[in-house]
């Protein structure tokens, strides 16, 4: 995970242009908002740039953003400094919060960068941090045996629909030689079949289901929702 944190704390080129970044934030925020209500205290764990945060907090009562990359975290803090209902914390600060601090915990597009043991530890932490009736949402889970060309086609279709097709085409070429591609090859991504993720969640003390749609535009990936199972803590 540390190599990925370093990468996301750098001046990387995950997005092909500003339009890609903008519509990605809109679609991700829209997907997250489907899982929260007006009274919810929400934790977005591994939030990245969280460009949707100002929209998300309009629906939730309180939003806590957790980001491990220190420089990125400070930039987020500066951006949302005037938002009294948004807190920006490091992972160790989240781990120190009291039991039942949140009604909803969202971890989107993070599981692929964690080892299975790291994910298990976070699932236990989230269970403690959730209210008894709280909900866990794990989005953008990468499946095995999905060839890279399918994600490439999905990006091109996304670009065509949202007005950045040429940039997407050029970006795919650049990605082959990028630091992201090198790190992905060396560190790999952790992938889960639907049944494996369901079993992992159940072993961690949740009742889980796969959502009909993944949060975001990549429908080759999966989103799961889970609530605490009995016995209670």
Short mmCIF file of N, CA and C in Angstrom, two decimals, residues 63-154:
data_model
loop_
_atom_site.label_atom_id
_atom_site.label_comp_id
_atom_site.label_asym_id
_atom_site.label_seq_id
_atom_site.Cartn_x
_atom_site.Cartn_y
_atom_site.Cartn_z
N UNK A 63 -19.50 14.96 7.08
CA UNK A 63 -18.65 14.18 6.20
C UNK A 63 -17.23 14.20 6.72
N UNK A 64 -16.67 13.03 6.94
CA UNK A 64 -15.26 12.90 7.31
C UNK A 64 -14.52 12.27 6.15
N UNK A 65 -13.50 12.97 5.68
CA UNK A 65 -12.66 12.48 4.59
C UNK A 65 -11.37 11.93 5.18
N UNK A 66 -11.02 10.71 4.81
CA UNK A 66 -9.77 10.10 5.30
C UNK A 66 -8.86 9.86 4.11
N UNK A 67 -7.67 10.41 4.15
CA UNK A 67 -6.70 10.23 3.07
C UNK A 67 -5.31 10.00 3.66
N UNK A 68 -4.63 8.96 3.17
CA UNK A 68 -3.32 8.60 3.71
C UNK A 68 -2.18 9.42 3.12
N UNK A 69 -2.34 9.90 1.89
CA UNK A 69 -1.28 10.66 1.23
C UNK A 69 -1.18 12.05 1.86
N UNK A 70 -0.06 12.38 2.52
CA UNK A 70 -0.02 13.60 3.34
C UNK A 70 -0.17 14.90 2.55
N UNK A 71 0.50 15.03 1.42
CA UNK A 71 0.39 16.28 0.66
C UNK A 71 -1.01 16.46 0.10
N UNK A 72 -1.57 15.38 -0.41
CA UNK A 72 -2.94 15.43 -0.92
C UNK A 72 -3.92 15.79 0.19
N UNK A 73 -3.72 15.21 1.37
CA UNK A 73 -4.60 15.49 2.50
C UNK A 73 -4.56 16.98 2.87
N UNK A 74 -3.39 17.58 2.84
CA UNK A 74 -3.29 18.99 3.17
C UNK A 74 -3.95 19.86 2.11
N UNK A 75 -3.88 19.45 0.85
CA UNK A 75 -4.56 20.22 -0.19
C UNK A 75 -6.08 20.15 -0.02
N UNK A 76 -6.57 18.99 0.36
CA UNK A 76 -8.01 18.86 0.60
C UNK A 76 -8.42 19.74 1.78
N UNK A 77 -7.64 19.71 2.84
CA UNK A 77 -7.94 20.54 4.01
C UNK A 77 -8.05 22.01 3.62
N UNK A 78 -7.12 22.47 2.80
CA UNK A 78 -7.14 23.87 2.39
C UNK A 78 -8.38 24.17 1.56
N UNK A 79 -8.75 23.23 0.70
CA UNK A 79 -9.89 23.46 -0.19
C UNK A 79 -11.22 23.53 0.56
N UNK A 80 -11.38 22.68 1.59
CA UNK A 80 -12.67 22.60 2.29
C UNK A 80 -12.65 23.32 3.63
N UNK A 81 -11.68 24.18 3.82
CA UNK A 81 -11.50 24.82 5.13
C UNK A 81 -12.74 25.58 5.59
N UNK A 82 -13.53 26.10 4.66
CA UNK A 82 -14.73 26.85 5.03
C UNK A 82 -15.95 25.97 5.23
N UNK A 83 -15.81 24.69 4.99
CA UNK A 83 -16.93 23.76 5.14
C UNK A 83 -16.95 23.20 6.56
N UNK A 84 -17.81 23.74 7.41
CA UNK A 84 -17.81 23.34 8.82
C UNK A 84 -18.24 21.89 9.03
N UNK A 85 -18.96 21.33 8.07
CA UNK A 85 -19.45 19.96 8.22
C UNK A 85 -18.52 18.92 7.59
N UNK A 86 -17.33 19.34 7.16
CA UNK A 86 -16.35 18.41 6.60
C UNK A 86 -15.11 18.40 7.47
N UNK A 87 -14.68 17.20 7.87
CA UNK A 87 -13.41 17.01 8.57
C UNK A 87 -12.49 16.20 7.67
N UNK A 88 -11.20 16.49 7.71
CA UNK A 88 -10.21 15.77 6.91
C UNK A 88 -9.19 15.16 7.87
N UNK A 89 -9.11 13.84 7.89
CA UNK A 89 -8.27 13.14 8.86
C UNK A 89 -7.32 12.16 8.18
N UNK A 90 -6.25 11.84 8.87
CA UNK A 90 -5.33 10.78 8.47
C UNK A 90 -5.88 9.44 8.97
N UNK A 91 -5.42 8.33 8.40
CA UNK A 91 -5.92 7.02 8.85
C UNK A 91 -5.76 6.76 10.34
N UNK A 92 -4.64 7.19 10.94
CA UNK A 92 -4.46 6.94 12.37
C UNK A 92 -5.44 7.76 13.21
N UNK A 93 -5.84 8.93 12.71
CA UNK A 93 -6.82 9.73 13.42
C UNK A 93 -8.20 9.10 13.35
N UNK A 94 -8.53 8.51 12.21
CA UNK A 94 -9.80 7.79 12.10
C UNK A 94 -9.81 6.59 13.02
N UNK A 95 -8.69 5.87 13.08
CA UNK A 95 -8.61 4.68 13.94
C UNK A 95 -8.80 5.01 15.41
N UNK A 96 -8.52 6.24 15.80
CA UNK A 96 -8.65 6.66 17.19
C UNK A 96 -10.04 7.16 17.55
N UNK A 97 -10.95 7.24 16.60
CA UNK A 97 -12.30 7.74 16.87
C UNK A 97 -13.09 6.73 17.71
N UNK A 98 -14.07 7.19 18.46
CA UNK A 98 -14.84 6.28 19.31
C UNK A 98 -15.77 5.37 18.52
N UNK A 99 -16.20 4.30 19.17
CA UNK A 99 -17.15 3.37 18.57
C UNK A 99 -18.42 4.11 18.14
N UNK A 100 -19.01 3.63 17.03
CA UNK A 100 -20.28 4.18 16.59
C UNK A 100 -20.22 5.60 16.08
N UNK A 101 -19.08 6.03 15.56
CA UNK A 101 -18.92 7.42 15.12
C UNK A 101 -19.66 7.73 13.81
N UNK A 102 -20.01 6.69 13.04
CA UNK A 102 -20.57 6.93 11.71
C UNK A 102 -21.82 6.10 11.45
N UNK A 103 -22.67 6.66 10.59
CA UNK A 103 -23.85 5.94 10.11
C UNK A 103 -23.56 5.23 8.79
N UNK A 104 -22.66 5.79 8.00
CA UNK A 104 -22.27 5.20 6.72
C UNK A 104 -20.75 5.32 6.57
N UNK A 105 -20.12 4.22 6.17
CA UNK A 105 -18.71 4.22 5.81
C UNK A 105 -18.61 3.82 4.34
N UNK A 106 -17.95 4.65 3.55
CA UNK A 106 -17.74 4.37 2.13
C UNK A 106 -16.25 4.22 1.88
N UNK A 107 -15.88 3.14 1.22
CA UNK A 107 -14.50 2.97 0.77
C UNK A 107 -14.57 2.64 -0.72
N UNK A 108 -14.27 3.63 -1.53
CA UNK A 108 -14.44 3.49 -2.98
C UNK A 108 -13.10 3.46 -3.70
N UNK A 109 -12.92 2.46 -4.55
CA UNK A 109 -11.72 2.32 -5.38
C UNK A 109 -10.44 2.29 -4.54
N UNK A 110 -10.49 1.53 -3.46
CA UNK A 110 -9.34 1.39 -2.56
C UNK A 110 -8.96 -0.08 -2.38
N UNK A 111 -9.92 -0.98 -2.41
CA UNK A 111 -9.65 -2.39 -2.08
C UNK A 111 -8.57 -2.99 -2.97
N UNK A 112 -8.45 -2.52 -4.21
CA UNK A 112 -7.46 -3.09 -5.13
C UNK A 112 -6.03 -2.76 -4.74
N UNK A 113 -5.86 -1.74 -3.90
CA UNK A 113 -4.52 -1.34 -3.47
C UNK A 113 -4.13 -1.93 -2.12
N UNK A 114 -5.03 -2.69 -1.50
CA UNK A 114 -4.80 -3.28 -0.19
C UNK A 114 -4.51 -4.77 -0.31
N UNK A 115 -3.69 -5.26 0.57
CA UNK A 115 -3.54 -6.72 0.68
C UNK A 115 -4.80 -7.27 1.34
N UNK A 116 -5.10 -8.56 1.17
CA UNK A 116 -6.27 -9.13 1.87
C UNK A 116 -6.23 -8.91 3.37
N UNK A 117 -5.04 -9.00 3.98
CA UNK A 117 -4.93 -8.79 5.42
C UNK A 117 -5.23 -7.34 5.79
N UNK A 118 -4.75 -6.39 4.96
CA UNK A 118 -5.05 -4.98 5.23
C UNK A 118 -6.55 -4.70 5.13
N UNK A 119 -7.19 -5.32 4.15
CA UNK A 119 -8.64 -5.15 4.03
C UNK A 119 -9.36 -5.74 5.23
N UNK A 120 -8.94 -6.91 5.69
CA UNK A 120 -9.57 -7.52 6.87
C UNK A 120 -9.48 -6.59 8.08
N UNK A 121 -8.31 -5.97 8.26
CA UNK A 121 -8.13 -5.07 9.41
C UNK A 121 -9.06 -3.86 9.30
N UNK A 122 -9.22 -3.33 8.10
CA UNK A 122 -10.12 -2.19 7.92
C UNK A 122 -11.58 -2.58 8.11
N UNK A 123 -11.96 -3.77 7.65
CA UNK A 123 -13.34 -4.21 7.85
C UNK A 123 -13.68 -4.29 9.34
N UNK A 124 -12.73 -4.77 10.14
CA UNK A 124 -12.94 -4.82 11.59
C UNK A 124 -13.04 -3.40 12.17
N UNK A 125 -12.19 -2.51 11.69
CA UNK A 125 -12.24 -1.13 12.17
C UNK A 125 -13.54 -0.46 11.79
N UNK A 126 -13.99 -0.65 10.57
CA UNK A 126 -15.25 -0.04 10.14
C UNK A 126 -16.43 -0.57 10.95
N UNK A 127 -16.39 -1.85 11.27
CA UNK A 127 -17.49 -2.44 12.06
C UNK A 127 -17.58 -1.77 13.42
N UNK A 128 -16.43 -1.47 14.01
CA UNK A 128 -16.42 -0.78 15.30
C UNK A 128 -16.90 0.65 15.17
N UNK A 129 -16.53 1.31 14.09
CA UNK A 129 -16.86 2.72 13.91
C UNK A 129 -18.32 2.94 13.51
N UNK A 130 -18.97 1.91 12.99
CA UNK A 130 -20.35 2.05 12.56
C UNK A 130 -21.34 1.94 13.71
N UNK A 131 -22.40 2.73 13.62
CA UNK A 131 -23.54 2.56 14.50
C UNK A 131 -24.13 1.15 14.29
N UNK A 132 -24.87 0.62 15.28
CA UNK A 132 -25.45 -0.71 15.11
C UNK A 132 -26.27 -0.88 13.83
N UNK A 133 -26.95 0.17 13.41
CA UNK A 133 -27.75 0.10 12.18
C UNK A 133 -27.03 0.70 10.98
N UNK A 134 -25.73 0.94 11.11
CA UNK A 134 -24.97 1.60 10.07
C UNK A 134 -24.72 0.74 8.84
N UNK A 135 -24.21 1.37 7.78
CA UNK A 135 -24.01 0.70 6.51
C UNK A 135 -22.59 0.91 6.01
N UNK A 136 -22.00 -0.15 5.49
CA UNK A 136 -20.69 -0.09 4.84
C UNK A 136 -20.88 -0.24 3.34
N UNK A 137 -20.20 0.62 2.58
CA UNK A 137 -20.25 0.57 1.11
C UNK A 137 -18.82 0.43 0.60
N UNK A 138 -18.56 -0.63 -0.14
CA UNK A 138 -17.24 -0.83 -0.75
C UNK A 138 -17.42 -0.79 -2.26
N UNK A 139 -16.86 0.22 -2.90
CA UNK A 139 -17.07 0.42 -4.32
C UNK A 139 -15.85 0.15 -5.17
N UNK A 140 -16.09 -0.09 -6.45
CA UNK A 140 -15.05 -0.22 -7.46
C UNK A 140 -14.12 -1.41 -7.19
N UNK A 141 -14.69 -2.51 -6.74
CA UNK A 141 -13.91 -3.72 -6.48
C UNK A 141 -13.54 -4.36 -7.82
N UNK A 142 -12.25 -4.60 -8.01
CA UNK A 142 -11.76 -5.13 -9.28
C UNK A 142 -11.92 -6.64 -9.32
N UNK A 143 -12.49 -7.13 -10.40
CA UNK A 143 -12.69 -8.56 -10.57
C UNK A 143 -11.50 -9.20 -11.27
N UNK A 144 -11.24 -10.48 -11.00
CA UNK A 144 -10.19 -11.18 -11.74
C UNK A 144 -10.64 -11.51 -13.16
N UNK A 145 -9.67 -11.77 -13.99
CA UNK A 145 -9.93 -12.23 -15.36
C UNK A 145 -10.70 -11.23 -16.21
N UNK A 146 -10.62 -9.94 -15.84
CA UNK A 146 -11.18 -8.89 -16.69
C UNK A 146 -10.00 -8.27 -17.45
N UNK A 147 -9.90 -8.48 -18.75
CA UNK A 147 -8.74 -7.98 -19.50
C UNK A 147 -8.69 -6.47 -19.53
N UNK A 148 -7.47 -5.93 -19.62
CA UNK A 148 -7.28 -4.48 -19.59
C UNK A 148 -8.00 -3.80 -20.74
N UNK A 149 -8.17 -4.49 -21.87
CA UNK A 149 -8.80 -3.84 -23.02
C UNK A 149 -10.26 -3.49 -22.73
N UNK A 150 -10.91 -4.25 -21.84
CA UNK A 150 -12.30 -3.91 -21.50
C UNK A 150 -12.38 -2.57 -20.78
N UNK A 151 -11.43 -2.32 -19.86
CA UNK A 151 -11.40 -1.02 -19.18
C UNK A 151 -11.06 0.08 -20.17
N UNK A 152 -10.18 -0.23 -21.14
CA UNK A 152 -9.82 0.76 -22.15
C UNK A 152 -11.03 1.14 -23.00
N UNK A 153 -11.78 0.14 -23.42
CA UNK A 153 -12.99 0.40 -24.21
C UNK A 153 -13.99 1.21 -23.40
N UNK A 154 -14.12 0.87 -22.10
CA UNK A 154 -15.04 1.61 -21.24
C UNK A 154 -14.64 3.08 -21.13
#
